[in-house]
GROMACS .gro file of C-alpha atoms in nm:
model
  212
    1MET     CA    1   1.942   0.555   0.070
    2ASN     CA    2   2.146   0.663   0.375
    3THR     CA    3   2.151   0.473   0.693
    4THR     CA    4   2.309   0.497   1.012
    5SER     CA    5   2.619   0.291   1.122
    6ALA     CA    6   2.593  -0.082   1.156
    7ASP     CA    7   2.728  -0.073   1.527
    8ASP     CA    8   2.472   0.202   1.637
    9GLY     CA    9   2.181   0.012   1.469
   10ALA     CA   10   2.305  -0.328   1.638
   11SER     CA   11   2.321  -0.174   1.987
   12VAL     CA   12   1.966  -0.007   1.965
   13ARG     CA   13   1.809  -0.285   1.806
   14ALA     CA   14   1.956  -0.509   2.087
   15ARG     CA   15   1.813  -0.285   2.355
   16TYR     CA   16   1.452  -0.281   2.150
   17ARG     CA   17   1.458  -0.672   2.167
   18ARG     CA   18   1.447  -0.682   2.539
   19SER     CA   19   1.124  -0.443   2.548
   20ALA     CA   20   0.946  -0.541   2.222
   21GLY     CA   21   0.587  -0.588   2.243
   22SER     CA   22   0.475  -0.354   2.516
   23PRO     CA   23   0.143  -0.156   2.446
   24ARG     CA   24   0.297   0.168   2.489
   25GLY     CA   25   0.597   0.086   2.257
   26GLU     CA   26   0.354  -0.057   2.001
   27ALA     CA   27   0.154   0.264   2.010
   28ARG     CA   28   0.468   0.474   1.946
   29ARG     CA   29   0.568   0.257   1.673
   30ARG     CA   30   0.245   0.324   1.500
   31GLU     CA   31   0.273   0.687   1.565
   32LEU     CA   32   0.617   0.701   1.411
   33LEU     CA   33   0.533   0.487   1.108
   34ASP     CA   34   0.213   0.719   1.021
   35LEU     CA   35   0.444   1.018   1.024
   36VAL     CA   36   0.690   0.867   0.822
   37ALA     CA   37   0.418   0.713   0.574
   38ASP     CA   38   0.301   1.094   0.550
   39ASP     CA   39   0.634   1.214   0.454
   40LEU     CA   40   0.650   0.939   0.181
   41ALA     CA   41   0.310   1.050   0.048
   42ALA     CA   42   0.408   1.409   0.039
   43ASN     CA   43   0.767   1.388  -0.073
   44GLY     CA   44   0.806   1.042  -0.254
   45LEU     CA   45   1.106   0.790  -0.241
   46PRO     CA   46   1.386   1.003  -0.385
   47ASP     CA   47   1.649   1.100  -0.137
   48PHE     CA   48   1.458   0.886   0.141
   49SER     CA   49   1.677   0.806   0.432
   50LEU     CA   50   1.676   0.705   0.810
   51ARG     CA   51   1.771   1.081   0.893
   52ARG     CA   52   1.512   1.215   0.661
   53ALA     CA   53   1.232   0.989   0.813
   54ALA     CA   54   1.337   1.088   1.180
   55ARG     CA   55   1.289   1.473   1.070
   56ALA     CA   56   0.972   1.395   0.948
   57ALA     CA   57   0.875   1.208   1.250
   58GLY     CA   58   1.020   1.470   1.488
   59THR     CA   59   1.273   1.238   1.637
   60THR     CA   60   1.620   1.098   1.579
   61HIS     CA   61   1.729   0.808   1.367
   62LYS     CA   62   1.832   0.614   1.687
   63VAL     CA   63   1.489   0.638   1.801
   64LEU     CA   64   1.364   0.492   1.462
   65LEU     CA   65   1.604   0.203   1.498
   66TYR     CA   66   1.477   0.132   1.860
   67HIS     CA   67   1.145   0.065   1.665
   68PHE     CA   68   1.234  -0.079   1.331
   69ASP     CA   69   1.506  -0.294   1.195
   70GLY     CA   70   1.682  -0.038   0.982
   71ALA     CA   71   1.608   0.212   0.696
   72ASP     CA   72   1.498  -0.079   0.467
   73ASP     CA   73   1.247  -0.223   0.731
   74LEU     CA   74   1.097   0.123   0.798
   75LEU     CA   75   1.058   0.188   0.429
   76ARG     CA   76   0.880  -0.152   0.381
   77GLN     CA   77   0.645  -0.080   0.656
   78ALA     CA   78   0.571   0.263   0.552
   79ILE     CA   79   0.492   0.138   0.187
   80LEU     CA   80   0.267  -0.128   0.349
   81LYS     CA   81   0.096   0.172   0.541
   82LEU     CA   82   0.014   0.355   0.237
   83ARG     CA   83  -0.127   0.037   0.066
   84GLU     CA   84  -0.339  -0.008   0.353
   85ARG     CA   85  -0.478   0.357   0.340
   86ARG     CA   86  -0.542   0.325  -0.023
   87MET     CA   87  -0.750   0.003   0.015
   88ASP     CA   88  -0.934   0.158   0.349
   89ASN     CA   89  -1.022   0.442   0.131
   90ALA     CA   90  -1.175   0.251  -0.147
   91LEU     CA   91  -1.353   0.035   0.071
   92ALA     CA   92  -1.490   0.324   0.270
   93ALA     CA   93  -1.629   0.463  -0.055
   94VAL     CA   94  -1.802   0.154  -0.157
   95GLY     CA   95  -1.939   0.126   0.195
   96ARG     CA   96  -2.087   0.470   0.191
   97ASP     CA   97  -2.384   0.333  -0.039
   98PRO     CA   98  -2.582   0.032   0.026
   99ALA     CA   99  -2.697   0.032  -0.337
  100HIS     CA  100  -2.347  -0.096  -0.436
  101ARG     CA  101  -2.466  -0.462  -0.449
  102THR     CA  102  -2.293  -0.591  -0.750
  103LEU     CA  103  -1.928  -0.639  -0.793
  104ALA     CA  104  -1.929  -0.406  -1.089
  105ALA     CA  105  -2.116  -0.125  -0.898
  106ARG     CA  106  -1.856  -0.181  -0.599
  107VAL     CA  107  -1.542  -0.153  -0.814
  108ARG     CA  108  -1.702   0.175  -0.990
  109ALA     CA  109  -1.749   0.312  -0.648
  110ALA     CA  110  -1.393   0.265  -0.539
  111TRP     CA  111  -1.234   0.401  -0.864
  112PRO     CA  112  -1.278   0.766  -0.771
  113ALA     CA  113  -1.127   0.720  -0.423
  114LEU     CA  114  -0.846   0.538  -0.604
  115LYS     CA  115  -0.779   0.789  -0.855
  116ARG     CA  116  -0.790   1.104  -0.587
  117GLU     CA  117  -0.496   0.948  -0.393
  118GLN     CA  118  -0.223   1.097  -0.647
  119ALA     CA  119   0.042   1.173  -0.376
  120GLY     CA  120   0.022   0.831  -0.220
  121ALA     CA  121  -0.034   0.663  -0.554
  122ARG     CA  122   0.294   0.802  -0.700
  123VAL     CA  123   0.528   0.680  -0.420
  124LEU     CA  124   0.363   0.337  -0.427
  125GLU     CA  125   0.449   0.324  -0.807
  126GLN     CA  126   0.784   0.464  -0.706
  127ALA     CA  127   0.839   0.167  -0.490
  128VAL     CA  128   0.765  -0.076  -0.776
  129GLY     CA  129   1.028   0.081  -0.964
  130LEU     CA  130   1.286   0.056  -0.672
  131ALA     CA  131   1.218  -0.310  -0.623
  132MET     CA  132   1.272  -0.357  -0.999
  133CYS     CA  133   1.597  -0.157  -0.999
  134ASN     CA  134   1.737  -0.343  -0.707
  135PRO     CA  135   1.532  -0.680  -0.654
  136ASP     CA  136   1.794  -0.831  -0.413
  137ARG     CA  137   1.752  -0.553  -0.142
  138HIS     CA  138   1.399  -0.430  -0.220
  139GLY     CA  139   1.225  -0.695  -0.411
  140GLY     CA  140   1.006  -0.795  -0.137
  141ILE     CA  141   0.826  -0.455  -0.149
  142ALA     CA  142   0.673  -0.542  -0.462
  143ARG     CA  143   0.640  -0.911  -0.453
  144THR     CA  144   0.416  -0.880  -0.135
  145ALA     CA  145   0.186  -0.604  -0.305
  146ALA     CA  146  -0.073  -0.838  -0.453
  147GLN     CA  147  -0.119  -1.058  -0.146
  148GLU     CA  148  -0.180  -0.722   0.058
  149TYR     CA  149  -0.429  -0.585  -0.180
  150LEU     CA  150  -0.624  -0.927  -0.259
  151PRO     CA  151  -0.805  -0.973   0.063
  152ALA     CA  152  -0.994  -0.630   0.011
  153MET     CA  153  -1.073  -0.737  -0.356
  154LEU     CA  154  -1.200  -1.065  -0.253
  155SER     CA  155  -1.426  -0.902  -0.002
  156LEU     CA  156  -1.594  -0.729  -0.298
  157CYS     CA  157  -1.670  -1.045  -0.483
  158PRO     CA  158  -2.022  -1.201  -0.448
  159ALA     CA  159  -2.033  -1.438  -0.139
  160ASP     CA  160  -2.211  -1.715  -0.336
  161TRP     CA  161  -1.914  -1.770  -0.591
  162SER     CA  162  -1.667  -2.038  -0.535
  163ASP     CA  163  -1.341  -1.965  -0.382
  164ARG     CA  164  -1.179  -2.034  -0.712
  165ARG     CA  165  -1.400  -1.802  -0.901
  166ARG     CA  166  -1.377  -1.529  -0.648
  167LEU     CA  167  -0.989  -1.547  -0.679
  168GLU     CA  168  -0.994  -1.569  -1.038
  169VAL     CA  169  -1.205  -1.220  -1.097
  170ALA     CA  170  -1.029  -1.060  -0.776
  171ALA     CA  171  -0.673  -1.131  -0.948
  172MET     CA  172  -0.797  -1.006  -1.280
  173THR     CA  173  -0.958  -0.673  -1.132
  174LEU     CA  174  -0.669  -0.608  -0.902
  175ALA     CA  175  -0.398  -0.647  -1.174
  176THR     CA  176  -0.619  -0.413  -1.428
  177LEU     CA  177  -0.673  -0.165  -1.164
  178ARG     CA  178  -0.304  -0.158  -1.057
  179GLY     CA  179  -0.213  -0.122  -1.431
  180LEU     CA  180  -0.457   0.170  -1.503
  181LEU     CA  181  -0.329   0.356  -1.179
  182MET     CA  182   0.014   0.302  -1.287
  183GLU     CA  183  -0.068   0.478  -1.624
  184LEU     CA  184  -0.238   0.743  -1.465
  185VAL     CA  185   0.045   0.827  -1.244
  186THR     CA  186   0.312   0.793  -1.521
  187SER     CA  187   0.138   0.960  -1.820
  188GLY     CA  188  -0.141   1.174  -1.635
  189ASP     CA  189  -0.395   1.046  -1.893
  190SER     CA  190  -0.698   1.042  -1.712
  191GLU     CA  191  -0.923   0.989  -2.018
  192GLY     CA  192  -0.737   0.693  -2.121
  193ALA     CA  193  -0.739   0.539  -1.764
  194ASP     CA  194  -1.105   0.608  -1.749
  195ALA     CA  195  -1.172   0.420  -2.084
  196GLY     CA  196  -0.955   0.136  -1.978
  197PHE     CA  197  -1.170   0.128  -1.633
  198GLU     CA  198  -1.510   0.131  -1.819
  199ALA     CA  199  -1.398  -0.173  -2.016
  200LEU     CA  200  -1.326  -0.353  -1.680
  201VAL     CA  201  -1.664  -0.277  -1.523
  202ARG     CA  202  -1.828  -0.413  -1.858
  203ALA     CA  203  -1.606  -0.729  -1.816
  204LEU     CA  204  -1.720  -0.751  -1.453
  205GLU     CA  205  -2.088  -0.705  -1.557
  206ARG     CA  206  -2.056  -0.997  -1.794
  207GLU     CA  207  -1.901  -1.223  -1.535
  208GLU     CA  208  -2.185  -1.165  -1.300
  209ALA     CA  209  -2.446  -1.210  -1.570
  210ALA     CA  210  -2.303  -1.563  -1.639
  211GLY     CA  211  -2.410  -1.658  -1.302
  212GLY     CA  212  -2.270  -1.930  -1.091
   0.00000   0.00000   0.00000
């Protein structure tokens, strides 16, 4: 990925630190981040650079450096934004029907929403590959993924379960869903992904039937 010069980045970031935290500045940062995340979802990670991000956001690379600590920081935060959108969409699908009372029903309701996000899903899987190819520089992108998804998954578990049980089942469900989505993105095998998902739902039904 291309970046701007170190001298330019250092001087702009120094000016930003003197004004960081203002409501107006934070609103502008969120606006820019949304635009860059949109570009990533549409065009993927290949050829991502600070200058490409600036074009997508309708600004200059120096303005982006005013709000973000370089291209790697911008990329990390844009990936986080895409993960937030994925989970928000899934939780919204669950919340649309109050009949989704069991964990299995909630996960089943989320599945179509997760599958529909093909553009965003593809760049999230690309980010995992980037982290594997260059762990020293981008490893944090992948290492934090489970922690970012986990709270949403825990929220779907029955409230009367123990913390340990909720963690175990949420971690299993999350890992399975991520694997199925990666398979769907990389192979396009929707039938296979759906078959694996049905096995996951049956496992969740058995878990709930076992009681406390």
